[in-house]
Amino acid sequence: MDLDDIQELVRLIRQKYVDYFVTAAGELARNSQGSHATEIKFSNVDSFYRNFIAVDFVSNDGQPNPQFINSDSYVKFSPDIHAAMGGMDVLISPFRWDEIHFKFPINELDGDLFDEWFRGWFDIDGERETSETVGNVIHSA
């Protein structure tokens, strides 16, 4: 499997989750009495990288009510996918989009590079903020 195949697989898995997320957020919005928004970032949250987390949906009916939207569906494929990308051995197994795990030897991790990756994909500085339901950011690490 080459990089294009892997990117297409990830795109298909992501789209399935995005469709679910948009539907669930719409239902939560319809049932909300006050204001609401999706993908709201919180800081100072223990046990997450740099203490940041993005909550899927927050309604405010006088008091903020943060909620996570989690899909129970897995996109199934068999066998597991093995590939090499950028000097890394990659293994992709069936997973839920909202529960992806990256594993690598911590002693080989370039902390500055990981921090740069996190800052970009979490969008700490809000450079890619949008009014769309799906903001194209990771929610935690």
PDB file of C-alpha atoms in Angstrom:
ATOM      1  CA  MET A   1       0.000   0.000   0.000  1.00  0.00           C
ATOM      2  CA  ASP A   2       1.456   3.374  -0.952  1.00  0.00           C
ATOM      3  CA  LEU A   3       1.006   6.837   0.582  1.00  0.00           C
ATOM      4  CA  ASP A   4      -1.874   7.734  -1.762  1.00  0.00           C
ATOM      5  CA  ASP A   5      -3.756   4.586  -0.713  1.00  0.00           C
ATOM      6  CA  ILE A   6      -3.217   5.390   2.967  1.00  0.00           C
ATOM      7  CA  GLN A   7      -4.384   8.979   2.493  1.00  0.00           C
ATOM      8  CA  GLU A   8      -7.531   7.769   0.744  1.00  0.00           C
ATOM      9  CA  LEU A   9      -8.239   5.283   3.535  1.00  0.00           C
ATOM     10  CA  VAL A  10      -7.843   7.989   6.174  1.00  0.00           C
ATOM     11  CA  ARG A  11     -10.054  10.355   4.129  1.00  0.00           C
ATOM     12  CA  LEU A  12     -12.832   7.732   3.964  1.00  0.00           C
ATOM     13  CA  ILE A  13     -12.597   6.961   7.684  1.00  0.00           C
ATOM     14  CA  ARG A  14     -12.578  10.678   8.534  1.00  0.00           C
ATOM     15  CA  GLN A  15     -15.598  11.380   6.315  1.00  0.00           C
ATOM     16  CA  LYS A  16     -17.633   8.682   8.026  1.00  0.00           C
ATOM     17  CA  TYR A  17     -16.890  10.268  11.398  1.00  0.00           C
ATOM     18  CA  VAL A  18     -17.465  13.841  10.144  1.00  0.00           C
ATOM     19  CA  ASP A  19     -20.900  12.852   8.841  1.00  0.00           C
ATOM     20  CA  TYR A  20     -21.743  11.357  12.237  1.00  0.00           C
ATOM     21  CA  PHE A  21     -20.327  14.392  14.094  1.00  0.00           C
ATOM     22  CA  VAL A  22     -22.336  16.897  12.021  1.00  0.00           C
ATOM     23  CA  THR A  23     -25.557  14.925  12.520  1.00  0.00           C
ATOM     24  CA  ALA A  24     -24.998  14.567  16.288  1.00  0.00           C
ATOM     25  CA  ALA A  25     -24.034  18.251  16.691  1.00  0.00           C
ATOM     26  CA  GLY A  26     -27.176  19.254  14.783  1.00  0.00           C
ATOM     27  CA  GLU A  27     -29.330  17.167  17.101  1.00  0.00           C
ATOM     28  CA  LEU A  28     -27.655  18.641  20.196  1.00  0.00           C
ATOM     29  CA  ALA A  29     -28.157  22.157  18.779  1.00  0.00           C
ATOM     30  CA  ARG A  30     -31.863  21.516  18.138  1.00  0.00           C
ATOM     31  CA  ASN A  31     -32.277  20.353  21.746  1.00  0.00           C
ATOM     32  CA  SER A  32     -30.326  23.293  23.198  1.00  0.00           C
ATOM     33  CA  GLN A  33     -32.222  26.210  24.726  1.00  0.00           C
ATOM     34  CA  GLY A  34     -29.436  28.798  24.632  1.00  0.00           C
ATOM     35  CA  SER A  35     -26.347  29.495  22.594  1.00  0.00           C
ATOM     36  CA  HIS A  36     -24.082  26.690  21.444  1.00  0.00           C
ATOM     37  CA  ALA A  37     -20.853  26.071  19.557  1.00  0.00           C
ATOM     38  CA  THR A  38     -18.695  23.167  18.419  1.00  0.00           C
ATOM     39  CA  GLU A  39     -15.027  22.430  19.038  1.00  0.00           C
ATOM     40  CA  ILE A  40     -14.491  24.820  21.943  1.00  0.00           C
ATOM     41  CA  LYS A  41     -10.948  24.877  23.344  1.00  0.00           C
ATOM     42  CA  PHE A  42     -10.273  24.697  27.069  1.00  0.00           C
ATOM     43  CA  SER A  43      -6.924  25.174  28.790  1.00  0.00           C
ATOM     44  CA  ASN A  44      -5.608  24.143  32.191  1.00  0.00           C
ATOM     45  CA  VAL A  45      -7.079  20.643  31.850  1.00  0.00           C
ATOM     46  CA  ASP A  46      -4.856  18.102  33.598  1.00  0.00           C
ATOM     47  CA  SER A  47      -3.728  14.884  31.880  1.00  0.00           C
ATOM     48  CA  PHE A  48      -3.733  16.282  28.346  1.00  0.00           C
ATOM     49  CA  TYR A  49      -0.709  17.462  26.405  1.00  0.00           C
ATOM     50  CA  ARG A  50       0.048  21.080  27.345  1.00  0.00           C
ATOM     51  CA  ASN A  51      -3.228  20.928  29.355  1.00  0.00           C
ATOM     52  CA  PHE A  52      -5.346  21.694  26.285  1.00  0.00           C
ATOM     53  CA  ILE A  53      -8.507  19.973  25.090  1.00  0.00           C
ATOM     54  CA  ALA A  54     -11.178  20.848  22.538  1.00  0.00           C
ATOM     55  CA  VAL A  55     -14.712  19.866  23.549  1.00  0.00           C
ATOM     56  CA  ASP A  56     -17.000  18.731  20.728  1.00  0.00           C
ATOM     57  CA  PHE A  57     -20.118  20.670  21.677  1.00  0.00           C
ATOM     58  CA  VAL A  58     -20.857  23.284  24.322  1.00  0.00           C
ATOM     59  CA  SER A  59     -24.333  24.634  24.977  1.00  0.00           C
ATOM     60  CA  ASN A  60     -25.021  27.495  27.324  1.00  0.00           C
ATOM     61  CA  ASP A  61     -28.492  27.544  28.783  1.00  0.00           C
ATOM     62  CA  GLY A  62     -27.326  29.873  31.549  1.00  0.00           C
ATOM     63  CA  GLN A  63     -24.399  27.653  32.427  1.00  0.00           C
ATOM     64  CA  PRO A  64     -21.894  26.025  30.036  1.00  0.00           C
ATOM     65  CA  ASN A  65     -22.620  22.367  29.319  1.00  0.00           C
ATOM     66  CA  PRO A  66     -19.652  20.731  27.514  1.00  0.00           C
ATOM     67  CA  GLN A  67     -20.323  17.434  25.718  1.00  0.00           C
ATOM     68  CA  PHE A  68     -18.283  14.970  23.712  1.00  0.00           C
ATOM     69  CA  ILE A  69     -19.596  13.356  20.552  1.00  0.00           C
ATOM     70  CA  ASN A  70     -18.280   9.805  20.325  1.00  0.00           C
ATOM     71  CA  SER A  71     -19.085   7.364  17.585  1.00  0.00           C
ATOM     72  CA  ASP A  72     -19.346   3.691  18.383  1.00  0.00           C
ATOM     73  CA  SER A  73     -18.679   2.658  14.795  1.00  0.00           C
ATOM     74  CA  TYR A  74     -15.441   1.302  13.487  1.00  0.00           C
ATOM     75  CA  VAL A  75     -14.433   1.270   9.859  1.00  0.00           C
ATOM     76  CA  LYS A  76     -13.388  -2.329   9.410  1.00  0.00           C
ATOM     77  CA  PHE A  77     -10.778  -3.679   7.073  1.00  0.00           C
ATOM     78  CA  SER A  78      -8.628  -6.754   7.082  1.00  0.00           C
ATOM     79  CA  PRO A  79      -5.795  -7.514   7.317  1.00  0.00           C
ATOM     80  CA  ASP A  80      -4.055  -4.725   9.211  1.00  0.00           C
ATOM     81  CA  ILE A  81      -2.215  -2.339   6.917  1.00  0.00           C
ATOM     82  CA  HIS A  82       1.561  -2.140   7.087  1.00  0.00           C
ATOM     83  CA  ALA A  83       3.438   0.625   5.279  1.00  0.00           C
ATOM     84  CA  ALA A  84       6.599   2.697   5.465  1.00  0.00           C
ATOM     85  CA  MET A  85       6.265   6.468   5.552  1.00  0.00           C
ATOM     86  CA  GLY A  86       9.070   8.967   6.041  1.00  0.00           C
ATOM     87  CA  GLY A  87      11.374   6.454   7.682  1.00  0.00           C
ATOM     88  CA  MET A  88       8.623   5.139   9.973  1.00  0.00           C
ATOM     89  CA  ASP A  89       7.005   1.737  10.021  1.00  0.00           C
ATOM     90  CA  VAL A  90       3.253   2.326  10.073  1.00  0.00           C
ATOM     91  CA  LEU A  91       0.582  -0.122  11.218  1.00  0.00           C
ATOM     92  CA  ILE A  92      -3.059   0.795  10.696  1.00  0.00           C
ATOM     93  CA  SER A  93      -5.702  -1.369  12.365  1.00  0.00           C
ATOM     94  CA  PRO A  94      -9.445  -0.796  12.522  1.00  0.00           C
ATOM     95  CA  PHE A  95     -10.114   2.167  14.788  1.00  0.00           C
ATOM     96  CA  ARG A  96     -12.655   4.774  15.774  1.00  0.00           C
ATOM     97  CA  TRP A  97     -11.839   8.227  14.437  1.00  0.00           C
ATOM     98  CA  ASP A  98     -12.337   9.783  17.847  1.00  0.00           C
ATOM     99  CA  GLU A  99      -9.924   7.384  19.505  1.00  0.00           C
ATOM    100  CA  ILE A 100      -6.786   7.206  17.385  1.00  0.00           C
ATOM    101  CA  HIS A 101      -3.591   6.163  19.116  1.00  0.00           C
ATOM    102  CA  PHE A 102      -0.098   6.930  17.865  1.00  0.00           C
ATOM    103  CA  LYS A 103       2.651   4.867  19.437  1.00  0.00           C
ATOM    104  CA  PHE A 104       6.357   5.439  19.097  1.00  0.00           C
ATOM    105  CA  PRO A 105       9.482   5.021  21.233  1.00  0.00           C
ATOM    106  CA  ILE A 106       9.538   8.050  23.531  1.00  0.00           C
ATOM    107  CA  ASN A 107      13.340   8.104  23.531  1.00  0.00           C
ATOM    108  CA  GLU A 108      13.238   8.708  19.779  1.00  0.00           C
ATOM    109  CA  LEU A 109      10.670  11.510  19.946  1.00  0.00           C
ATOM    110  CA  ASP A 110      11.834  14.956  18.910  1.00  0.00           C
ATOM    111  CA  GLY A 111       9.933  16.997  21.511  1.00  0.00           C
ATOM    112  CA  ASP A 112      10.206  20.242  19.541  1.00  0.00           C
ATOM    113  CA  LEU A 113       8.897  18.589  16.389  1.00  0.00           C
ATOM    114  CA  PHE A 114       5.988  16.990  18.279  1.00  0.00           C
ATOM    115  CA  ASP A 115       5.176  20.317  19.932  1.00  0.00           C
ATOM    116  CA  GLU A 116       5.152  22.038  16.524  1.00  0.00           C
ATOM    117  CA  TRP A 117       2.864  19.302  15.162  1.00  0.00           C
ATOM    118  CA  PHE A 118       0.514  19.670  18.146  1.00  0.00           C
ATOM    119  CA  ARG A 119       0.419  23.488  17.950  1.00  0.00           C
ATOM    120  CA  GLY A 120      -0.496  23.285  14.258  1.00  0.00           C
ATOM    121  CA  TRP A 121      -3.154  20.586  14.523  1.00  0.00           C
ATOM    122  CA  PHE A 122      -4.704  21.810  17.778  1.00  0.00           C
ATOM    123  CA  ASP A 123      -4.524  25.339  16.333  1.00  0.00           C
ATOM    124  CA  ILE A 124      -3.546  26.891  19.658  1.00  0.00           C
ATOM    125  CA  ASP A 125      -3.333  30.358  18.132  1.00  0.00           C
ATOM    126  CA  GLY A 126      -6.723  30.086  16.388  1.00  0.00           C
ATOM    127  CA  GLU A 127      -5.255  30.742  12.931  1.00  0.00           C
ATOM    128  CA  ARG A 128      -7.635  28.299  11.239  1.00  0.00           C
ATOM    129  CA  GLU A 129     -10.773  28.997  13.284  1.00  0.00           C
ATOM    130  CA  THR A 130     -13.988  28.700  11.331  1.00  0.00           C
ATOM    131  CA  SER A 131     -17.701  28.969  11.937  1.00  0.00           C
ATOM    132  CA  GLU A 132     -18.160  25.536  10.344  1.00  0.00           C
ATOM    133  CA  THR A 133     -19.403  22.654  12.501  1.00  0.00           C
ATOM    134  CA  VAL A 134     -16.153  20.745  11.934  1.00  0.00           C
ATOM    135  CA  GLY A 135     -13.069  22.846  12.497  1.00  0.00           C
ATOM    136  CA  ASN A 136     -10.371  20.453  11.267  1.00  0.00           C
ATOM    137  CA  VAL A 137      -8.440  20.384  14.560  1.00  0.00           C
ATOM    138  CA  ILE A 138      -7.341  17.606  16.866  1.00  0.00           C
ATOM    139  CA  HIS A 139      -9.079  17.672  20.210  1.00  0.00           C
ATOM    140  CA  SER A 140      -6.329  16.427  22.486  1.00  0.00           C
ATOM    141  CA  ALA A 141      -3.100  14.516  22.732  1.00  0.00           C
TER     142      ALA A 141
END
